[in-house]
mmCIF file of C-alpha atoms in Angstrom:
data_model
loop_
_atom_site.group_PDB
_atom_site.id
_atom_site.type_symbol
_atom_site.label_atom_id
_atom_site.label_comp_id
_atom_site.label_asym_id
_atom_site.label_seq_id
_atom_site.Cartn_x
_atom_site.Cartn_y
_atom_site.Cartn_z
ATOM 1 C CA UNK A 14 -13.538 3.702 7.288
ATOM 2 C CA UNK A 15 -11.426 3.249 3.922
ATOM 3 C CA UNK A 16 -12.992 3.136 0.667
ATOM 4 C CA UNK A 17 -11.198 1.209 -1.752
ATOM 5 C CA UNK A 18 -13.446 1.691 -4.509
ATOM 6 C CA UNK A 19 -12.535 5.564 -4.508
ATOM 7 C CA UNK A 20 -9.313 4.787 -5.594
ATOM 8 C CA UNK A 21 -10.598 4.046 -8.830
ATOM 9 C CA UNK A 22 -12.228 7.304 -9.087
ATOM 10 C CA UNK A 23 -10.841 10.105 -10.811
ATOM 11 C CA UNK A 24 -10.926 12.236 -7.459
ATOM 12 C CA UNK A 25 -8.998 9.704 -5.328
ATOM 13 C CA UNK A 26 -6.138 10.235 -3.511
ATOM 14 C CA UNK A 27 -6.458 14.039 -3.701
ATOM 15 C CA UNK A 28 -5.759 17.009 -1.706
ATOM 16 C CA UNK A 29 -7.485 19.639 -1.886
ATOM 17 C CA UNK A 30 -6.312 23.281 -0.842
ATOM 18 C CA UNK A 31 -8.532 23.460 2.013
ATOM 19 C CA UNK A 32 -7.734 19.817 3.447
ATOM 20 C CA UNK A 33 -3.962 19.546 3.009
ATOM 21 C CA UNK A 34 -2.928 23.182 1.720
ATOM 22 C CA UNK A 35 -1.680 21.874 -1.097
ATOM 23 C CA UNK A 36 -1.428 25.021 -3.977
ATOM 24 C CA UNK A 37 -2.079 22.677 -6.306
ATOM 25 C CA UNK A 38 -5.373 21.642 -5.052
ATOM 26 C CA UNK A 39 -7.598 23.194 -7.323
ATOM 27 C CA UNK A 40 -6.471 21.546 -10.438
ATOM 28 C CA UNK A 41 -5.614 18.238 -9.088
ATOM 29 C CA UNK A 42 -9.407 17.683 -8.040
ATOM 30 C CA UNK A 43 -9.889 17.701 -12.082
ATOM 31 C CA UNK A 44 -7.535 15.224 -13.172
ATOM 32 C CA UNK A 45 -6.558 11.664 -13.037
ATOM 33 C CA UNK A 46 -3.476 10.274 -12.367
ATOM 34 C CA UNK A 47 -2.217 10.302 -15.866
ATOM 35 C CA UNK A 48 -3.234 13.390 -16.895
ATOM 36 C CA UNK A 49 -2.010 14.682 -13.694
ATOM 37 C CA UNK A 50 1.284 13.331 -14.672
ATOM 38 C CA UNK A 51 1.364 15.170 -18.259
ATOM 39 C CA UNK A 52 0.323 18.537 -16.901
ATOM 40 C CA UNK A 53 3.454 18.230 -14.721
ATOM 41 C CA UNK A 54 5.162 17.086 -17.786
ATOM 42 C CA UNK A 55 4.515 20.221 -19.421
ATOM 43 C CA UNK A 56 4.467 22.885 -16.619
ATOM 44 C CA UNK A 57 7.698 21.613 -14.467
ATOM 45 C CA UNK A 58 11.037 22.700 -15.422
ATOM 46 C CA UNK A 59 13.118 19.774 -13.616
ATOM 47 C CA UNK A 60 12.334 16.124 -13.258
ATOM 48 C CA UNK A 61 8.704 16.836 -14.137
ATOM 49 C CA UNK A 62 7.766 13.285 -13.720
ATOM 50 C CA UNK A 63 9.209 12.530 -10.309
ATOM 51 C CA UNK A 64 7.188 15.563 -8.502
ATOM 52 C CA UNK A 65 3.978 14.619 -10.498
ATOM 53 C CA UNK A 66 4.761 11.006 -8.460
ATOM 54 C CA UNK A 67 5.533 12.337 -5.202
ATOM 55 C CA UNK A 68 2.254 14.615 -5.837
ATOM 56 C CA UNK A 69 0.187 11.486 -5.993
ATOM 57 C CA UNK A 70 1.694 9.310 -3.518
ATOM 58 C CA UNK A 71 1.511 11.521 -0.751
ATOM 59 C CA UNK A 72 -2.116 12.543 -1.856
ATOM 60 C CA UNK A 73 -2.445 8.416 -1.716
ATOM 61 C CA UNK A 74 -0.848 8.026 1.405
ATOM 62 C CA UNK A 75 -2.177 10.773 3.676
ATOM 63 C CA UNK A 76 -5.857 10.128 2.985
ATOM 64 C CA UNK A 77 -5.948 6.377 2.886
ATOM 65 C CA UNK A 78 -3.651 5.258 5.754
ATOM 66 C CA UNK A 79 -5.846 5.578 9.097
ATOM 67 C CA UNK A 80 -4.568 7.670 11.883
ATOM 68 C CA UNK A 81 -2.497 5.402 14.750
ATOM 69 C CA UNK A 82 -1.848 2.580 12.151
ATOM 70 C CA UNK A 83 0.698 0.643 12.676
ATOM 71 C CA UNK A 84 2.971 0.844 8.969
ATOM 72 C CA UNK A 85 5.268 -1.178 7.160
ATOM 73 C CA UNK A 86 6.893 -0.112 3.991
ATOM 74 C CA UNK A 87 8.764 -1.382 1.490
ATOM 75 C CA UNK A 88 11.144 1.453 0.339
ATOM 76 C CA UNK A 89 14.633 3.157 -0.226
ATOM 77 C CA UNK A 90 13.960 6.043 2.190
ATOM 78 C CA UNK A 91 12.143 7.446 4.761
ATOM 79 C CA UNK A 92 10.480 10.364 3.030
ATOM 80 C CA UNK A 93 7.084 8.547 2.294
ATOM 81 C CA UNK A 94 6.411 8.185 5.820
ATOM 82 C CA UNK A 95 6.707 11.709 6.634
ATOM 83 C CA UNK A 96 2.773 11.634 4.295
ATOM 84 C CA UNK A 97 1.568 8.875 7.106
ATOM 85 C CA UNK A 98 -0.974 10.884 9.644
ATOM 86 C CA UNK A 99 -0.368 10.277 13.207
ATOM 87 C CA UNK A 100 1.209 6.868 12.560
ATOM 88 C CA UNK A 101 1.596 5.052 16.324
ATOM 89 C CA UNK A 102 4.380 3.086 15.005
ATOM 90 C CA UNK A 103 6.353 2.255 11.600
ATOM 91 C CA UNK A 104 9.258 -0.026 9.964
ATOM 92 C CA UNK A 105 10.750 0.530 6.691
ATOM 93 C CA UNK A 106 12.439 -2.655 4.759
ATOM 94 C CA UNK A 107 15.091 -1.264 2.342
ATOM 95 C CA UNK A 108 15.260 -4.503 0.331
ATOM 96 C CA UNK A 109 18.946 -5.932 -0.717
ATOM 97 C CA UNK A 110 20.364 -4.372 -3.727
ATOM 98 C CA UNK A 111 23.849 -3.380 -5.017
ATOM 99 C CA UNK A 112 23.725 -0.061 -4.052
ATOM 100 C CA UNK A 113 25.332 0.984 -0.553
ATOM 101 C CA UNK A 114 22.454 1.932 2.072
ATOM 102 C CA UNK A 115 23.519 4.159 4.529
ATOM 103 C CA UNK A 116 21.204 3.896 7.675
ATOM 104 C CA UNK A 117 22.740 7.123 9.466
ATOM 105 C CA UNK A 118 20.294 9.539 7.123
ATOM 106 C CA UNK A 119 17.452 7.050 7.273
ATOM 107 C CA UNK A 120 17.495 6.747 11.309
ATOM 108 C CA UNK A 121 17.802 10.760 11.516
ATOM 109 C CA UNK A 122 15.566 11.398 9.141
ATOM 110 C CA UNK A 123 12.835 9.014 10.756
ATOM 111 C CA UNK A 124 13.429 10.378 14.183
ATOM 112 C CA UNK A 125 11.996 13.744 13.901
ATOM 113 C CA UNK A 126 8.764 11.506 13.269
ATOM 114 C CA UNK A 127 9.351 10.928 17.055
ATOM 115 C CA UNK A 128 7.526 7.469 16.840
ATOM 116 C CA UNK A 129 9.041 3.929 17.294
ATOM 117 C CA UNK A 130 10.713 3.338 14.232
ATOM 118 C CA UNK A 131 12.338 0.035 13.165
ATOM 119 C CA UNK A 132 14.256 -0.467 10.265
ATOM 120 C CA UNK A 133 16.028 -3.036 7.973
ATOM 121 C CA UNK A 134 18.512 -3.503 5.254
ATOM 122 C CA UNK A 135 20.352 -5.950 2.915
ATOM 123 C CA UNK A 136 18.143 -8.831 5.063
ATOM 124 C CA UNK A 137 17.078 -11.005 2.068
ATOM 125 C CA UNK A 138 12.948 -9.913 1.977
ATOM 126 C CA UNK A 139 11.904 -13.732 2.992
ATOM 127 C CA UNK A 140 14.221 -13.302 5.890
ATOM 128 C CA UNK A 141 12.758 -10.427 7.528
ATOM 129 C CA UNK A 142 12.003 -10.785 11.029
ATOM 130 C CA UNK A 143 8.245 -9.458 10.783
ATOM 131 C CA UNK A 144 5.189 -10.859 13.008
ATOM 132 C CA UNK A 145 2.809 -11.631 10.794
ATOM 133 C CA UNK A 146 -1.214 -10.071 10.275
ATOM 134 C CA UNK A 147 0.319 -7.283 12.515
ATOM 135 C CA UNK A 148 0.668 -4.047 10.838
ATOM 136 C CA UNK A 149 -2.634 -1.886 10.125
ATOM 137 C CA UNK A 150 -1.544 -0.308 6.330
ATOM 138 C CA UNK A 151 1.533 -1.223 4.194
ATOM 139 C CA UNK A 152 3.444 0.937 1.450
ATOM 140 C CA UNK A 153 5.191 0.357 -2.071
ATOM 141 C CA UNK A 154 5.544 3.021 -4.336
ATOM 142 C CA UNK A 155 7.917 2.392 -7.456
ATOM 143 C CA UNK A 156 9.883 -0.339 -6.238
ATOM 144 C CA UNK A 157 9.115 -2.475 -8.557
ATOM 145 C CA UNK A 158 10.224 -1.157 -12.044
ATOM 146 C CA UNK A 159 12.054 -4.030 -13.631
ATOM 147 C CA UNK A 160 12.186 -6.813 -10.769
ATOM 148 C CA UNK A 161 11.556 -10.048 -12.212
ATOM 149 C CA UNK A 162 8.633 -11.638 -10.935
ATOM 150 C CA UNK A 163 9.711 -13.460 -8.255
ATOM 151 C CA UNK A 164 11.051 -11.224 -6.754
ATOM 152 C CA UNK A 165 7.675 -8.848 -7.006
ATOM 153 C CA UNK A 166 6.163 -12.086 -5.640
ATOM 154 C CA UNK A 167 8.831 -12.036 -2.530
ATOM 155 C CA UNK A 168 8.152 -8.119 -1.847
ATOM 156 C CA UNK A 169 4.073 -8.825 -2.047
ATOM 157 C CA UNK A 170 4.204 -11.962 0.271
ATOM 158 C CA UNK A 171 6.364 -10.192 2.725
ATOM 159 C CA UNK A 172 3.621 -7.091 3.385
ATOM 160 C CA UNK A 173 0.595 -9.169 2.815
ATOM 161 C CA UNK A 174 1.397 -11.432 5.407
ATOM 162 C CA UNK A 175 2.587 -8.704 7.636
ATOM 163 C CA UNK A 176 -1.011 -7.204 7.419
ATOM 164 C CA UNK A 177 -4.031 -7.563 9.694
ATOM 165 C CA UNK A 178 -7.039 -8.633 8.420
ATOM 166 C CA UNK A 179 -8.341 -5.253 7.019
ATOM 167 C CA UNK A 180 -5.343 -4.039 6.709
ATOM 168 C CA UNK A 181 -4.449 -2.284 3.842
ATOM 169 C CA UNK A 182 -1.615 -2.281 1.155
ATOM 170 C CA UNK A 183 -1.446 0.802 -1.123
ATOM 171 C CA UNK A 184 0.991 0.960 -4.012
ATOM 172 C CA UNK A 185 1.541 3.021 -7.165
ATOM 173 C CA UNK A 186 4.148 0.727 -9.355
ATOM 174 C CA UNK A 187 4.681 0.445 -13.283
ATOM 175 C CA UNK A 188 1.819 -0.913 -14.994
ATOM 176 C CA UNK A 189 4.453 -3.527 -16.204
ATOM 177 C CA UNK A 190 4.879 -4.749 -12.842
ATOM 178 C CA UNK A 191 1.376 -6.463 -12.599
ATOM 179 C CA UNK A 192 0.853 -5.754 -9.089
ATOM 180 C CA UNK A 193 -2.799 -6.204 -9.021
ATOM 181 C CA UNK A 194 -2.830 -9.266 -10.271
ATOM 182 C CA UNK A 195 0.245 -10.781 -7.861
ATOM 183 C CA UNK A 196 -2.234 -8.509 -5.584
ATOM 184 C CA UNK A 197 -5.155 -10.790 -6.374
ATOM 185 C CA UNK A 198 -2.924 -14.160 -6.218
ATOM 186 C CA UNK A 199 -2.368 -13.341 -2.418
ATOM 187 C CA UNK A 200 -6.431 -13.470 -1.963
ATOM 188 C CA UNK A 201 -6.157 -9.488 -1.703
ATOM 189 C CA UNK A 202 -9.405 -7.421 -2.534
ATOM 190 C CA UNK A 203 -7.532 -4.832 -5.230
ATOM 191 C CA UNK A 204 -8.666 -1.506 -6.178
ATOM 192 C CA UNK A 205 -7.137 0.037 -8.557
ATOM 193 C CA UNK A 206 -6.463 2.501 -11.579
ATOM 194 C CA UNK A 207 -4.186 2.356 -14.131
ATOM 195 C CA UNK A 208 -3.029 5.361 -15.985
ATOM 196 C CA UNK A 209 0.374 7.151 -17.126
ATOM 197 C CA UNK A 210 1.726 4.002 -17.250
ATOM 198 C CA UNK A 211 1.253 2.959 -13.488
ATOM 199 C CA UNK A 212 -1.241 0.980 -11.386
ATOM 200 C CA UNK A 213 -1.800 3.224 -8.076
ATOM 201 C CA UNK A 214 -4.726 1.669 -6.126
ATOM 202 C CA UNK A 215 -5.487 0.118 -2.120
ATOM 203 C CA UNK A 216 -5.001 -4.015 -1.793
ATOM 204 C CA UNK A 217 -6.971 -5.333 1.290
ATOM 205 C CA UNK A 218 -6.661 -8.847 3.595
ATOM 206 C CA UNK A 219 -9.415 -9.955 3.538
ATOM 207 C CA UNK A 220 -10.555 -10.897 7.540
ATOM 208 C CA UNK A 221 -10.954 -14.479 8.111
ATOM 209 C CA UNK A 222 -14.145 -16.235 8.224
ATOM 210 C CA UNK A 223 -15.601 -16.309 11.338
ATOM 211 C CA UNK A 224 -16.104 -18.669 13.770
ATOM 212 C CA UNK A 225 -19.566 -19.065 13.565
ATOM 213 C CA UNK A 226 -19.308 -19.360 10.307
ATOM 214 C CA UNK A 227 -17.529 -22.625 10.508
ATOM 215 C CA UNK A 228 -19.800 -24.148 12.803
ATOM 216 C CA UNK A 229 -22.632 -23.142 10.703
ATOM 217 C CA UNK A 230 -20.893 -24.755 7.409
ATOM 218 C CA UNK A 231 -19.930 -28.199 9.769
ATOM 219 C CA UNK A 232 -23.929 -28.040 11.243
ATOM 220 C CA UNK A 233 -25.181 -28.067 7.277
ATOM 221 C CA UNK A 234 -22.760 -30.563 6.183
ATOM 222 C CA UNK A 235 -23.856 -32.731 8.837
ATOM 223 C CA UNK A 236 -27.412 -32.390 8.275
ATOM 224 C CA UNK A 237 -26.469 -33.240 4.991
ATOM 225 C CA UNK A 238 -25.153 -36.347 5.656
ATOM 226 C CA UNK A 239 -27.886 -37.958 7.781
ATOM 227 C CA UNK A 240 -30.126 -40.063 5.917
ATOM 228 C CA UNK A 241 -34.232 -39.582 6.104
ATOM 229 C CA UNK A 242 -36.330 -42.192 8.628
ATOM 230 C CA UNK A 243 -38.357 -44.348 6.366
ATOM 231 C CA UNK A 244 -41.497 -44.598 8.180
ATOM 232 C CA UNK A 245 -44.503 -47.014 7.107
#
């Protein structure tokens, strides 16, 4: 089962050289996410910053998305769900923007997954054609960075109602984004930590209440209502 609360740890969302082969194992299991990013900052030699990111998003995404999950992500390429384990299906939104998207590389590039893949562009995001509470884990990582706030709003509406209750959303966006919070205004359960400037943490739908529930809540308020039998 997922763990949330680990994200806020300062060992979560890390591989280690054993479990992923990752050479950098060792001294990622030390640090957190921002001082993960400086040491990159300081030992890289090109675009220090963007590796540190890819570093922790994979790390995010391959130990928090479950295997045959259903995923949805909100992106600009496939490459992030190349990180998703034994995925049983996925669609990637490429939101509208003014740059020219060219879906030839994106529909190679996401068929060597060899899973059903479904993918749209320059669809305005509350347009999407997307059955709702029916994707298992959702992704946004750095989409965000300057977007007004509607329009952050728009992206967290589309995948929270596109997950199923339990589902997950995990994100790593600009601290300036204030994605936990829009997080929280969509009745998500948010964990989260923010360092190096970013907010990288697991939002999750909460599951209805249940039927029985109800019934329990109408039987109380009903008891509620009836008035005691004087009696002489």
């Amino acid at each position: 089962p997922l763990r949330p609360q680990a994200v806020c740890r300062r060992r979560a969302a890390l591989m280690s050289d054993d479990a992923r082969g990752t050479p950098l194992g060792d001294l990622a299991d030390k640090l957190s996410i921002g001082e993960r990013i400086g040491q990159g900052t300081k030992n890289s030699w090109v675009n220090p910053a963007y590796w540190n990111r890819q570093f922790v998003t994979a790390s995010h995404i391959a130990n928090n998305v479950p295997n045959g999950s259903t995923v949805l992500e909100l992106g600009k390429d496939a490459k992030n769900l190349y990180y998703v384990p034994s995925p049983e299906a996925m669609t990637l939104v490429v939101p509208p923007s003014n740059l020219i998207v060219e879906q030839g590389p994106i529909r190679e590039a996401a068929a060597k997954l060899r899973v059903p893949f479904s993918l749209f562009t320059e669809t305005p995001l509350d347009a999407v054609p997307l059955t709702a509470a029916s994707f298992d884990a959702a992704l946004l990582f750095d989409m965000l960075d300057g977007a007004p706030e509607q329009a952050a709003y728009g992206a967290v509406s589309l995948l929270a109602n596109a997950l199923k209750p339990g589902g997950v959303l995990l994100f790593a966006e600009r601290e300036g984004a204030n994605l936990p919070a829009i997080c929280a205004d969509f009745n998500l359960q948010v964990a989260s930590e923010a360092e190096g400037g970013f907010d990288v943490g697991i939002a999750t739908r909460r599951p209805p209440p249940s039927r029985q529930t109800r019934k329990q809540k109408a039987a109380a308020a009903a008891r509620g209502r009836r008035r005691p039998v004087a009696v002489d």
